[in-house]
Amino acid sequence: LYDSLSSTRKNEAFFYGALENSLISNCKLPKCTYGVILHASSKVTVECCDFSNSESGITIVGGSENVIRGNTVSNCDTGIDLTNTTNNTISENVANNSTGNMYPMNSAAISLRSGADYNIVEHNVVCDCTGVAPISSYYGHHNIIDGNMCARNKYGNYGGYHGIITNNYC
């Protein structure tokens, strides 16, 4: 359990490594290169955290069955980024003012990259993103993007292969 941690200095990352059956909650982490980086992590919940002015708020590489819920990710290049991970749920987050790397299919406020398959992205608010898609599953497979509110963004949502995009407001 990682609860109510905060930092005001420039850090490389709050947490970097593999976790299982863990909770990261109520953390405030501005100005990190990366807020949270999880490698090969399973059944980790990141909830009610605030990540701002960072390259990436939450990054998950490998693992499965993680829950990213109720976080605020603002003024980051990429807000929430998944690669080579399956069966995750990303819900009820607010991601705004993402700038990305000017390639909407590669970097988004919520980005499902290569090998990010069978994930659910639902009920998020993604606004005011410049140069990136609000939600991208460009390289992911069989992802569900449902019920998200995406407003004042330069691009629309990008789908993936054999996935579902439904009931979003853009």
Coordinates of N, CA, C and O in Angstrom, one line a residue:
L1 N 0.8 -1.2 0.0 CA 0.0 0.0 0.0 C 0.9 1.2 0.0 O 1.8 1.4 0.8
Y2 N 0.7 2.1 -1.0 CA 1.4 3.4 -1.1 C 0.3 4.4 -1.0 O -0.5 4.6 -1.9
D3 N 0.2 5.1 0.1 CA -1.0 6.0 0.3 C -0.5 7.4 0.8 O 0.4 7.6 1.6
S4 N -1.1 8.4 0.1 CA -0.9 9.8 0.5 C 0.5 10.3 0.5 O 1.0 11.0 1.3
L5 N 1.2 9.9 -0.6 CA 2.6 10.4 -0.8 C 2.6 11.6 -1.6 O 1.7 11.8 -2.5
S6 N 3.5 12.5 -1.4 CA 3.6 13.7 -2.3 C 5.1 14.1 -2.5 O 5.9 13.7 -1.7
S7 N 5.3 14.8 -3.6 CA 6.6 15.3 -3.9 C 6.5 16.6 -4.6 O 5.6 16.8 -5.4
T8 N 7.4 17.5 -4.4 CA 7.4 18.8 -5.1 C 8.7 19.0 -5.8 O 8.8 20.1 -6.5
R9 N 9.6 18.1 -5.8 CA 10.8 18.3 -6.6 C 10.8 17.4 -7.8 O 10.0 16.4 -7.9
K10 N 11.6 17.7 -8.8 CA 11.7 17.0 -10.0 C 12.3 15.6 -9.7 O 13.4 15.4 -9.3
N11 N 11.5 14.5 -10.0 CA 11.9 13.2 -9.7 C 11.9 12.4 -11.1 O 11.1 12.7 -11.9
E12 N 12.7 11.4 -11.2 CA 12.6 10.5 -12.4 C 11.3 9.8 -12.4 O 10.6 9.7 -13.4
A13 N 11.0 9.1 -11.2 CA 9.7 8.4 -11.2 C 9.4 8.2 -9.7 O 10.2 8.1 -8.8
F14 N 8.1 8.2 -9.4 CA 7.6 7.9 -8.1 C 7.9 6.4 -7.8 O 8.4 6.0 -6.8
F15 N 7.4 5.6 -8.7 CA 7.6 4.1 -8.5 C 8.0 3.5 -9.8 O 7.4 3.8 -10.8
Y16 N 9.0 2.7 -9.7 CA 9.5 2.0 -10.9 C 9.7 0.6 -10.6 O 10.6 0.3 -9.7
G17 N 9.0 -0.4 -11.2 CA 9.2 -1.8 -10.9 C 8.0 -2.6 -11.0 O 7.0 -2.2 -11.6
A18 N 8.1 -3.8 -10.5 CA 7.0 -4.8 -10.6 C 6.3 -4.9 -9.3 O 6.9 -5.0 -8.2
L19 N 5.0 -4.8 -9.3 CA 4.1 -5.0 -8.1 C 3.1 -6.0 -8.4 O 2.7 -6.3 -9.6
E20 N 2.5 -6.6 -7.4 CA 1.4 -7.5 -7.5 C 0.5 -7.3 -6.3 O 0.9 -7.1 -5.2
N21 N -0.8 -7.3 -6.6 CA -1.9 -7.1 -5.6 C -1.5 -5.9 -4.7 O -1.5 -6.0 -3.5
S22 N -1.4 -4.8 -5.3 CA -1.0 -3.6 -4.6 C -1.9 -2.4 -4.9 O -2.6 -2.4 -5.9
L23 N -1.8 -1.4 -4.0 CA -2.6 -0.2 -4.2 C -1.7 1.0 -4.0 O -1.0 1.2 -3.1
I24 N -1.8 1.9 -5.0 CA -1.2 3.3 -5.0 C -2.3 4.3 -4.9 O -3.1 4.3 -5.9
S25 N -2.5 5.0 -3.9 CA -3.7 5.8 -3.7 C -3.3 7.2 -3.1 O -2.4 7.3 -2.3
N26 N -4.1 8.2 -3.5 CA -4.0 9.6 -2.9 C -2.6 10.2 -2.9 O -2.2 10.9 -2.0
C27 N -1.9 10.0 -4.0 CA -0.6 10.6 -4.1 C -0.6 11.8 -5.0 O -1.4 11.9 -6.0
K28 N 0.2 12.8 -4.7 CA 0.3 14.0 -5.5 C 1.7 14.2 -6.0 O 2.6 14.3 -5.1
L29 N 1.9 14.0 -7.3 CA 3.3 14.0 -7.8 C 3.4 14.9 -9.0 O 3.3 14.5 -10.2
P30 N 3.7 16.2 -8.8 CA 4.0 17.1 -9.9 C 5.5 17.0 -10.3 O 6.3 16.6 -9.5
K31 N 5.7 17.4 -11.6 CA 7.1 17.5 -12.1 C 8.0 16.3 -12.0 O 9.1 16.4 -11.8
C32 N 7.4 15.1 -12.2 CA 8.2 13.9 -12.3 C 8.5 13.7 -13.8 O 7.6 14.0 -14.7
T33 N 9.6 13.1 -14.2 CA 9.7 12.7 -15.5 C 8.6 11.6 -15.8 O 7.9 11.8 -16.8
Y34 N 8.5 10.7 -15.0 CA 7.4 9.7 -15.0 C 6.8 9.6 -13.6 O 7.5 9.5 -12.7
G35 N 5.5 9.7 -13.6 CA 4.8 9.6 -12.2 C 4.9 8.2 -11.7 O 5.6 7.9 -10.7
V36 N 4.3 7.2 -12.3 CA 4.3 5.8 -11.9 C 4.7 5.0 -13.1 O 4.1 5.1 -14.2
I37 N 5.7 4.1 -13.0 CA 6.0 3.2 -14.1 C 6.0 1.8 -13.5 O 6.7 1.5 -12.5
L38 N 5.1 1.0 -14.0 CA 4.9 -0.4 -13.5 C 5.4 -1.3 -14.6 O 4.9 -1.3 -15.8
H39 N 6.3 -2.2 -14.3 CA 6.8 -3.2 -15.3 C 6.3 -4.6 -14.8 O 6.6 -4.9 -13.6
A40 N 5.7 -5.3 -15.7 CA 5.3 -6.7 -15.4 C 4.5 -6.7 -14.1 O 4.7 -7.6 -13.2
S41 N 3.6 -5.8 -13.9 CA 2.8 -5.7 -12.7 C 1.4 -6.2 -12.9 O 0.8 -6.0 -14.0
S42 N 0.8 -6.9 -11.9 CA -0.5 -7.5 -12.1 C -1.4 -7.1 -10.8 O -0.8 -7.1 -9.7
K43 N -2.6 -6.9 -11.1 CA -3.6 -6.6 -10.0 C -3.2 -5.4 -9.1 O -3.3 -5.5 -7.9
V44 N -2.7 -4.3 -9.8 CA -2.3 -3.1 -9.1 C -3.4 -2.1 -9.4 O -3.8 -1.9 -10.5
T45 N -3.8 -1.4 -8.3 CA -4.8 -0.3 -8.5 C -4.0 1.0 -8.2 O -3.4 1.2 -7.2
V46 N -4.2 2.0 -9.2 CA -3.7 3.3 -9.0 C -4.9 4.2 -9.0 O -5.6 4.3 -10.0
E47 N -5.2 4.8 -7.8 CA -6.5 5.6 -7.7 C -6.3 6.9 -6.9 O -5.5 7.0 -6.0
C48 N -7.1 7.8 -7.3 CA -7.2 9.1 -6.7 C -5.8 9.8 -6.5 O -5.6 10.5 -5.5
C49 N -5.0 9.7 -7.5 CA -3.7 10.4 -7.5 C -3.7 11.6 -8.5 O -4.6 11.6 -9.4
D50 N -2.8 12.5 -8.3 CA -2.7 13.7 -9.1 C -1.3 13.7 -9.7 O -0.3 13.8 -8.9
F51 N -1.2 13.7 -11.0 CA 0.1 13.7 -11.7 C 0.1 15.0 -12.6 O -0.9 15.1 -13.4
S52 N 1.1 15.8 -12.6 CA 1.0 17.0 -13.4 C 2.4 17.4 -13.9 O 3.4 17.1 -13.2
N53 N 2.5 18.1 -15.0 CA 3.7 18.7 -15.5 C 4.8 17.6 -15.6 O 6.0 17.8 -15.2
S54 N 4.5 16.5 -16.2 CA 5.4 15.4 -16.3 C 5.5 14.9 -17.8 O 4.6 15.2 -18.6
E55 N 6.5 14.0 -18.1 CA 6.5 13.4 -19.4 C 5.3 12.4 -19.5 O 4.7 12.3 -20.5
S56 N 5.1 11.6 -18.5 CA 4.1 10.6 -18.5 C 3.5 10.5 -17.1 O 4.3 10.4 -16.1
G57 N 2.2 10.5 -16.9 CA 1.7 10.3 -15.6 C 1.7 8.9 -15.1 O 2.3 8.6 -14.0
I58 N 1.1 8.0 -15.8 CA 1.1 6.6 -15.4 C 1.5 5.7 -16.7 O 0.9 5.8 -17.7
T59 N 2.5 4.9 -16.5 CA 3.0 4.0 -17.6 C 3.0 2.6 -17.1 O 3.5 2.3 -16.0
I60 N 2.3 1.7 -17.8 CA 2.3 0.3 -17.5 C 2.9 -0.5 -18.7 O 2.4 -0.4 -19.8
V61 N 3.9 -1.3 -18.5 CA 4.6 -2.1 -19.5 C 4.6 -3.5 -19.0 O 5.2 -3.9 -18.0
G62 N 3.8 -4.4 -19.6 CA 3.7 -5.8 -19.2 C 2.7 -6.0 -18.0 O 2.3 -5.0 -17.4
G63 N 2.3 -7.2 -17.8 CA 1.4 -7.5 -16.7 C 0.0 -7.4 -17.1 O -0.3 -7.3 -18.3
S64 N -0.9 -7.6 -16.2 CA -2.4 -7.6 -16.5 C -3.2 -7.3 -15.3 O -2.7 -7.3 -14.2
E65 N -4.5 -7.1 -15.6 CA -5.5 -6.9 -14.5 C -5.2 -5.7 -13.6 O -5.6 -5.8 -12.4
N66 N -4.7 -4.7 -14.1 CA -4.4 -3.4 -13.3 C -5.6 -2.5 -13.5 O -6.3 -2.6 -14.5
V67 N -5.9 -1.7 -12.5 CA -7.0 -0.7 -12.5 C -6.4 0.7 -12.3 O -5.7 0.9 -11.3
I68 N -6.7 1.6 -13.2 CA -6.3 3.0 -13.2 C -7.6 3.7 -13.0 O -8.4 3.9 -14.0
R69 N -7.9 4.3 -11.8 CA -9.2 4.8 -11.6 C -9.2 6.1 -10.8 O -8.5 6.2 -9.7
G70 N -9.9 7.1 -11.2 CA -10.1 8.3 -10.5 C -8.9 9.2 -10.3 O -8.9 10.0 -9.3
N71 N -8.0 9.2 -11.2 CA -6.8 10.0 -11.2 C -7.0 11.2 -12.0 O -7.8 11.3 -12.9
T72 N -6.1 12.3 -11.7 CA -6.1 13.5 -12.5 C -4.6 13.5 -13.1 O -3.7 13.4 -12.3
V73 N -4.6 13.6 -14.4 CA -3.3 13.7 -15.1 C -3.4 14.9 -16.0 O -4.1 15.0 -16.9
S74 N -2.6 16.0 -15.6 CA -2.7 17.2 -16.4 C -1.3 17.7 -16.8 O -0.3 17.5 -16.1
N75 N -1.3 18.4 -17.9 CA -0.1 19.0 -18.5 C 1.1 18.0 -18.6 O 2.2 18.3 -18.3
C76 N 0.8 16.8 -19.0 CA 1.8 15.8 -19.3 C 1.9 15.5 -20.8 O 0.9 15.7 -21.5
D77 N 3.0 15.1 -21.3 CA 3.1 14.7 -22.7 C 2.1 13.6 -23.0 O 1.3 13.7 -23.9
T78 N 2.2 12.5 -22.2 CA 1.2 11.4 -22.3 C 0.7 11.2 -20.9 O 1.4 11.1 -19.9
G79 N -0.6 11.1 -20.8 CA -1.2 10.9 -19.4 C -1.1 9.5 -18.9 O -0.5 9.3 -17.9
I80 N -1.8 8.6 -19.6 CA -1.8 7.2 -19.2 C -1.4 6.4 -20.4 O -2.0 6.5 -21.5
D81 N -0.4 5.5 -20.2 CA 0.3 4.9 -21.3 C 0.4 3.4 -21.0 O 1.1 3.0 -20.0
L82 N -0.1 2.5 -21.9 CA 0.0 1.1 -21.7 C 0.6 0.4 -22.9 O 0.3 0.7 -24.0
T83 N 1.6 -0.5 -22.6 CA 2.3 -1.3 -23.7 C 2.4 -2.7 -23.2 O 2.8 -3.0 -22.1
N84 N 2.1 -3.6 -24.1 CA 2.3 -5.1 -23.8 C 1.6 -5.5 -22.5 O 2.2 -6.2 -21.7
T85 N 0.4 -5.1 -22.3 CA -0.3 -5.4 -21.1 C -1.8 -5.7 -21.5 O -2.3 -5.1 -22.5
T86 N -2.4 -6.6 -20.8 CA -3.8 -7.0 -21.2 C -4.8 -6.9 -20.0 O -4.3 -7.0 -18.8
N87 N -6.0 -6.9 -20.3 CA -7.1 -6.9 -19.3 C -7.0 -5.9 -18.2 O -7.2 -6.2 -17.0
N88 N -6.7 -4.7 -18.6 CA -6.7 -3.6 -17.6 C -7.9 -2.7 -17.7 O -8.6 -2.7 -18.8
T89 N -8.3 -2.0 -16.7 CA -9.4 -1.1 -16.7 C -8.9 0.3 -16.4 O -8.3 0.5 -15.4
I90 N -9.2 1.3 -17.3 CA -8.9 2.7 -17.1 C -10.2 3.4 -17.1 O -10.9 3.5 -18.1
S91 N -10.6 3.9 -15.9 CA -11.9 4.5 -15.7 C -11.9 5.7 -14.8 O -11.1 5.7 -13.9
E92 N -12.8 6.6 -15.1 CA -13.1 7.7 -14.2 C -11.9 8.6 -14.0 O -11.8 9.3 -12.9
N93 N -11.0 8.7 -14.9 CA -9.9 9.6 -14.8 C -10.1 10.9 -15.5 O -11.0 11.0 -16.4
V94 N -9.4 11.9 -15.1 CA -9.4 13.2 -15.9 C -8.0 13.4 -16.4 O -7.0 13.4 -15.7
A95 N -7.9 13.5 -17.7 CA -6.7 13.8 -18.4 C -6.8 15.0 -19.2 O -7.7 15.1 -20.1
N96 N -6.1 16.1 -18.9 CA -6.2 17.3 -19.7 C -4.9 17.9 -20.1 O -3.9 17.7 -19.4
N97 N -4.9 18.7 -21.1 CA -3.7 19.5 -21.6 C -2.5 18.6 -21.9 O -1.4 19.0 -21.6
S98 N -2.7 17.4 -22.5 CA -1.6 16.6 -22.9 C -1.1 17.2 -24.2 O -1.9 17.6 -25.1
T99 N 0.2 17.1 -24.4 CA 0.8 17.7 -25.6 C 1.4 16.7 -26.5 O 1.4 16.9 -27.7
G100 N 1.8 15.5 -26.0 CA 2.3 14.4 -26.8 C 3.5 14.8 -27.7 O 4.2 15.8 -27.5
N101 N 3.8 13.9 -28.6 CA 4.9 14.1 -29.5 C 4.5 14.5 -30.9 O 5.2 14.2 -31.9
M102 N 3.3 15.0 -31.1 CA 2.8 15.4 -32.4 C 2.4 14.3 -33.3 O 2.1 14.5 -34.4
Y103 N 2.4 13.1 -32.8 CA 1.9 11.9 -33.6 C 0.7 11.3 -32.9 O 0.9 10.5 -32.0
P104 N -0.5 11.6 -33.3 CA -1.7 11.2 -32.5 C -1.8 9.7 -32.3 O -2.3 9.3 -31.3
M105 N -1.3 8.9 -33.2 CA -1.5 7.5 -33.1 C -0.5 6.9 -32.1 O -0.6 5.8 -31.6
N106 N 0.6 7.6 -31.8 CA 1.6 7.1 -30.9 C 1.5 7.6 -29.5 O 1.9 7.0 -28.5
S107 N 1.1 8.8 -29.3 CA 1.0 9.4 -28.0 C -0.3 10.1 -27.8 O -0.7 11.0 -28.6
A108 N -1.0 9.8 -26.7 CA -2.3 10.4 -26.5 C -2.4 10.6 -25.0 O -1.6 10.2 -24.2
A109 N -3.5 11.3 -24.6 CA -3.8 11.5 -23.2 C -3.9 10.1 -22.5 O -3.4 9.9 -21.5
I110 N -4.7 9.2 -23.2 CA -4.7 7.8 -22.8 C -4.3 7.0 -24.0 O -5.0 7.0 -25.1
S111 N -3.2 6.3 -23.9 CA -2.6 5.6 -25.1 C -2.5 4.1 -24.8 O -1.8 3.7 -23.9
L112 N -3.0 3.3 -25.7 CA -2.9 1.9 -25.7 C -2.0 1.5 -26.9 O -2.4 1.5 -28.0
R113 N -0.7 1.2 -26.6 CA 0.3 1.0 -27.7 C 0.4 -0.5 -28.0 O -0.5 -1.3 -27.7
S114 N 1.4 -0.8 -28.7 CA 1.7 -2.2 -29.1 C 1.5 -3.2 -28.0 O 2.0 -3.0 -26.9
G115 N 0.7 -4.3 -28.2 CA 0.5 -5.3 -27.3 C -0.4 -4.9 -26.1 O -0.6 -5.7 -25.2
A116 N -1.0 -3.7 -26.2 CA -2.0 -3.4 -25.2 C -3.4 -3.9 -25.7 O -4.1 -3.2 -26.5
D117 N -3.7 -5.1 -25.3 CA -4.9 -5.8 -25.9 C -5.9 -6.1 -24.8 O -5.5 -6.4 -23.6
Y118 N -7.2 -6.2 -25.2 CA -8.3 -6.6 -24.3 C -8.4 -5.7 -23.1 O -8.6 -6.1 -22.0
N119 N -8.2 -4.4 -23.3 CA -8.4 -3.4 -22.2 C -9.7 -2.7 -22.3 O -10.3 -2.6 -23.4
I120 N -10.1 -2.1 -21.2 CA -11.3 -1.3 -21.2 C -11.0 0.1 -20.7 O -10.3 0.3 -19.7
V121 N -11.4 1.1 -21.6 CA -11.2 2.5 -21.3 C -12.6 3.1 -21.2 O -13.3 3.3 -22.3
E122 N -13.1 3.5 -20.0 CA -14.5 3.9 -19.9 C -14.6 5.0 -18.9 O -13.9 5.1 -17.9
H123 N -15.6 5.9 -19.2 CA -16.0 7.0 -18.3 C -14.9 7.9 -17.9 O -14.9 8.4 -16.7
N124 N -14.0 8.2 -18.8 CA -12.9 9.2 -18.5 C -13.3 10.5 -19.1 O -14.1 10.6 -20.1
V125 N -12.7 11.6 -18.6 CA -12.8 13.0 -19.2 C -11.5 13.4 -19.7 O -10.5 13.4 -19.0
V126 N -11.4 13.6 -21.0 CA -10.2 14.0 -21.7 C -10.4 15.3 -22.5 O -11.1 15.3 -23.5
C127 N -9.7 16.4 -22.1 CA -10.0 17.7 -22.7 C -8.7 18.5 -23.0 O -7.7 18.2 -22.3
D128 N -8.9 19.4 -23.9 CA -7.8 20.4 -24.2 C -6.5 19.8 -24.5 O -5.4 20.3 -24.1
C129 N -6.4 18.7 -25.3 CA -5.2 18.1 -25.7 C -4.8 18.7 -27.1 O -5.6 18.8 -28.0
T130 N -3.5 19.1 -27.2 CA -3.0 19.7 -28.4 C -2.0 18.8 -29.0 O -1.0 18.4 -28.3
G131 N -2.1 18.5 -30.3 CA -1.1 17.7 -30.9 C -1.2 16.2 -30.7 O -0.4 15.4 -31.2
V132 N -2.2 15.7 -29.9 CA -2.4 14.3 -29.7 C -3.9 14.0 -29.7 O -4.7 14.8 -29.6
A133 N -4.2 12.7 -29.9 CA -5.5 12.2 -29.8 C -5.9 12.1 -28.3 O -5.0 11.9 -27.4
P134 N -7.1 12.3 -27.9 CA -7.5 12.2 -26.5 C -7.3 10.7 -26.1 O -6.7 10.5 -25.0
I135 N -7.8 9.8 -26.8 CA -7.6 8.4 -26.5 C -7.2 7.6 -27.8 O -7.8 7.8 -28.8
S136 N -6.1 6.9 -27.7 CA -5.6 6.2 -28.9 C -5.4 4.7 -28.6 O -4.7 4.4 -27.6
S137 N -6.0 3.8 -29.4 CA -5.7 2.4 -29.3 C -5.2 2.0 -30.7 O -5.5 0.9 -31.2
Y138 N -4.4 2.8 -31.3 CA -4.0 2.7 -32.7 C -3.3 1.3 -32.9 O -3.5 0.7 -33.9
Y139 N -2.4 0.9 -32.0 CA -1.7 -0.3 -32.2 C -2.2 -1.5 -31.3 O -1.7 -2.6 -31.3
G140 N -3.2 -1.2 -30.5 CA -3.8 -2.2 -29.6 C -4.8 -3.0 -30.3 O -5.3 -2.7 -31.4
H141 N -5.2 -4.2 -29.8 CA -6.2 -5.1 -30.3 C -7.3 -5.4 -29.3 O -7.0 -5.5 -28.1
H142 N -8.5 -5.5 -29.8 CA -9.6 -5.9 -29.0 C -9.9 -5.1 -27.8 O -10.3 -5.6 -26.7
N143 N -9.6 -3.8 -27.8 CA -9.9 -2.9 -26.7 C -11.3 -2.3 -26.8 O -11.8 -2.1 -27.9
I144 N -11.8 -1.9 -25.7 CA -13.1 -1.3 -25.7 C -12.9 0.2 -25.1 O -12.4 0.4 -24.0
I145 N -13.4 1.1 -25.9 CA -13.3 2.6 -25.5 C -14.8 3.0 -25.5 O -15.4 3.2 -26.5
D146 N -15.3 3.2 -24.3 CA -16.8 3.4 -24.1 C -17.1 4.5 -23.1 O -16.5 4.5 -22.0
G147 N -18.0 5.4 -23.5 CA -18.6 6.3 -22.5 C -17.6 7.4 -22.0 O -17.8 7.9 -20.9
N148 N -16.7 7.8 -22.8 CA -15.7 8.8 -22.5 C -16.2 10.2 -23.0 O -16.8 10.3 -24.0
M149 N -15.8 11.2 -22.3 CA -16.1 12.6 -22.7 C -14.8 13.2 -23.1 O -13.9 13.4 -22.3
C150 N -14.7 13.5 -24.4 CA -13.5 14.1 -25.0 C -13.9 15.4 -25.7 O -14.6 15.4 -26.7
A151 N -13.4 16.6 -25.1 CA -13.8 17.9 -25.6 C -12.6 18.8 -25.9 O -11.6 18.7 -25.2
R152 N -12.7 19.6 -26.9 CA -11.7 20.6 -27.2 C -10.4 20.0 -27.4 O -9.4 20.5 -27.0
N153 N -10.3 18.9 -28.2 CA -9.1 18.3 -28.5 C -8.8 18.5 -30.0 O -9.7 18.7 -30.8
K154 N -7.5 18.5 -30.4 CA -7.2 18.7 -31.8 C -7.6 17.6 -32.7 O -8.0 17.8 -33.8
Y155 N -7.6 16.3 -32.2 CA -8.0 15.1 -33.0 C -9.0 14.4 -32.2 O -9.3 14.6 -31.1
G156 N -9.6 13.4 -32.9 CA -10.6 12.5 -32.3 C -9.9 11.3 -31.8 O -8.7 11.1 -31.9
N157 N -10.7 10.4 -31.3 CA -10.2 9.1 -30.8 C -9.7 8.2 -31.9 O -10.3 8.2 -33.0
Y158 N -8.6 7.5 -31.7 CA -8.1 6.5 -32.7 C -8.5 5.1 -32.2 O -8.2 4.8 -31.0
G159 N -9.1 4.3 -33.1 CA -9.4 2.9 -32.7 C -8.2 2.0 -33.0 O -7.2 2.5 -33.5
G160 N -8.3 0.8 -32.7 CA -7.3 -0.2 -32.9 C -7.8 -1.3 -33.9 O -8.7 -1.0 -34.7
Y161 N -7.4 -2.4 -33.7 CA -7.8 -3.5 -34.5 C -8.8 -4.4 -33.8 O -8.6 -4.8 -32.6
H162 N -9.9 -4.6 -34.4 CA -11.0 -5.5 -33.8 C -11.4 -5.0 -32.5 O -11.7 -5.8 -31.6
G163 N -11.5 -3.7 -32.3 CA -11.9 -3.1 -31.0 C -13.3 -2.5 -31.1 O -13.9 -2.5 -32.2
I164 N -13.7 -1.9 -30.1 CA -15.0 -1.2 -30.0 C -14.9 0.2 -29.5 O -14.3 0.4 -28.4
I165 N -15.4 1.2 -30.3 CA -15.4 2.6 -29.8 C -16.9 2.9 -29.8 O -17.5 2.9 -30.9
T166 N -17.5 3.2 -28.6 CA -18.9 3.4 -28.6 C -19.3 4.4 -27.5 O -18.6 4.5 -26.5
N167 N -20.4 5.1 -27.7 CA -21.0 6.0 -26.7 C -20.0 7.1 -26.1 O -20.1 7.5 -25.0
N168 N -19.1 7.5 -26.9 CA -18.1 8.6 -26.5 C -18.7 9.9 -27.0 O -19.3 10.0 -28.1
Y169 N -18.4 11.0 -26.3 CA -18.8 12.3 -26.7 C -17.5 13.0 -27.1 O -16.6 13.2 -26.3
C170 N -17.4 13.3 -28.4 CA -16.2 14.0 -28.9 C -16.6 15.3 -29.6 O -17.3 15.2 -30.6

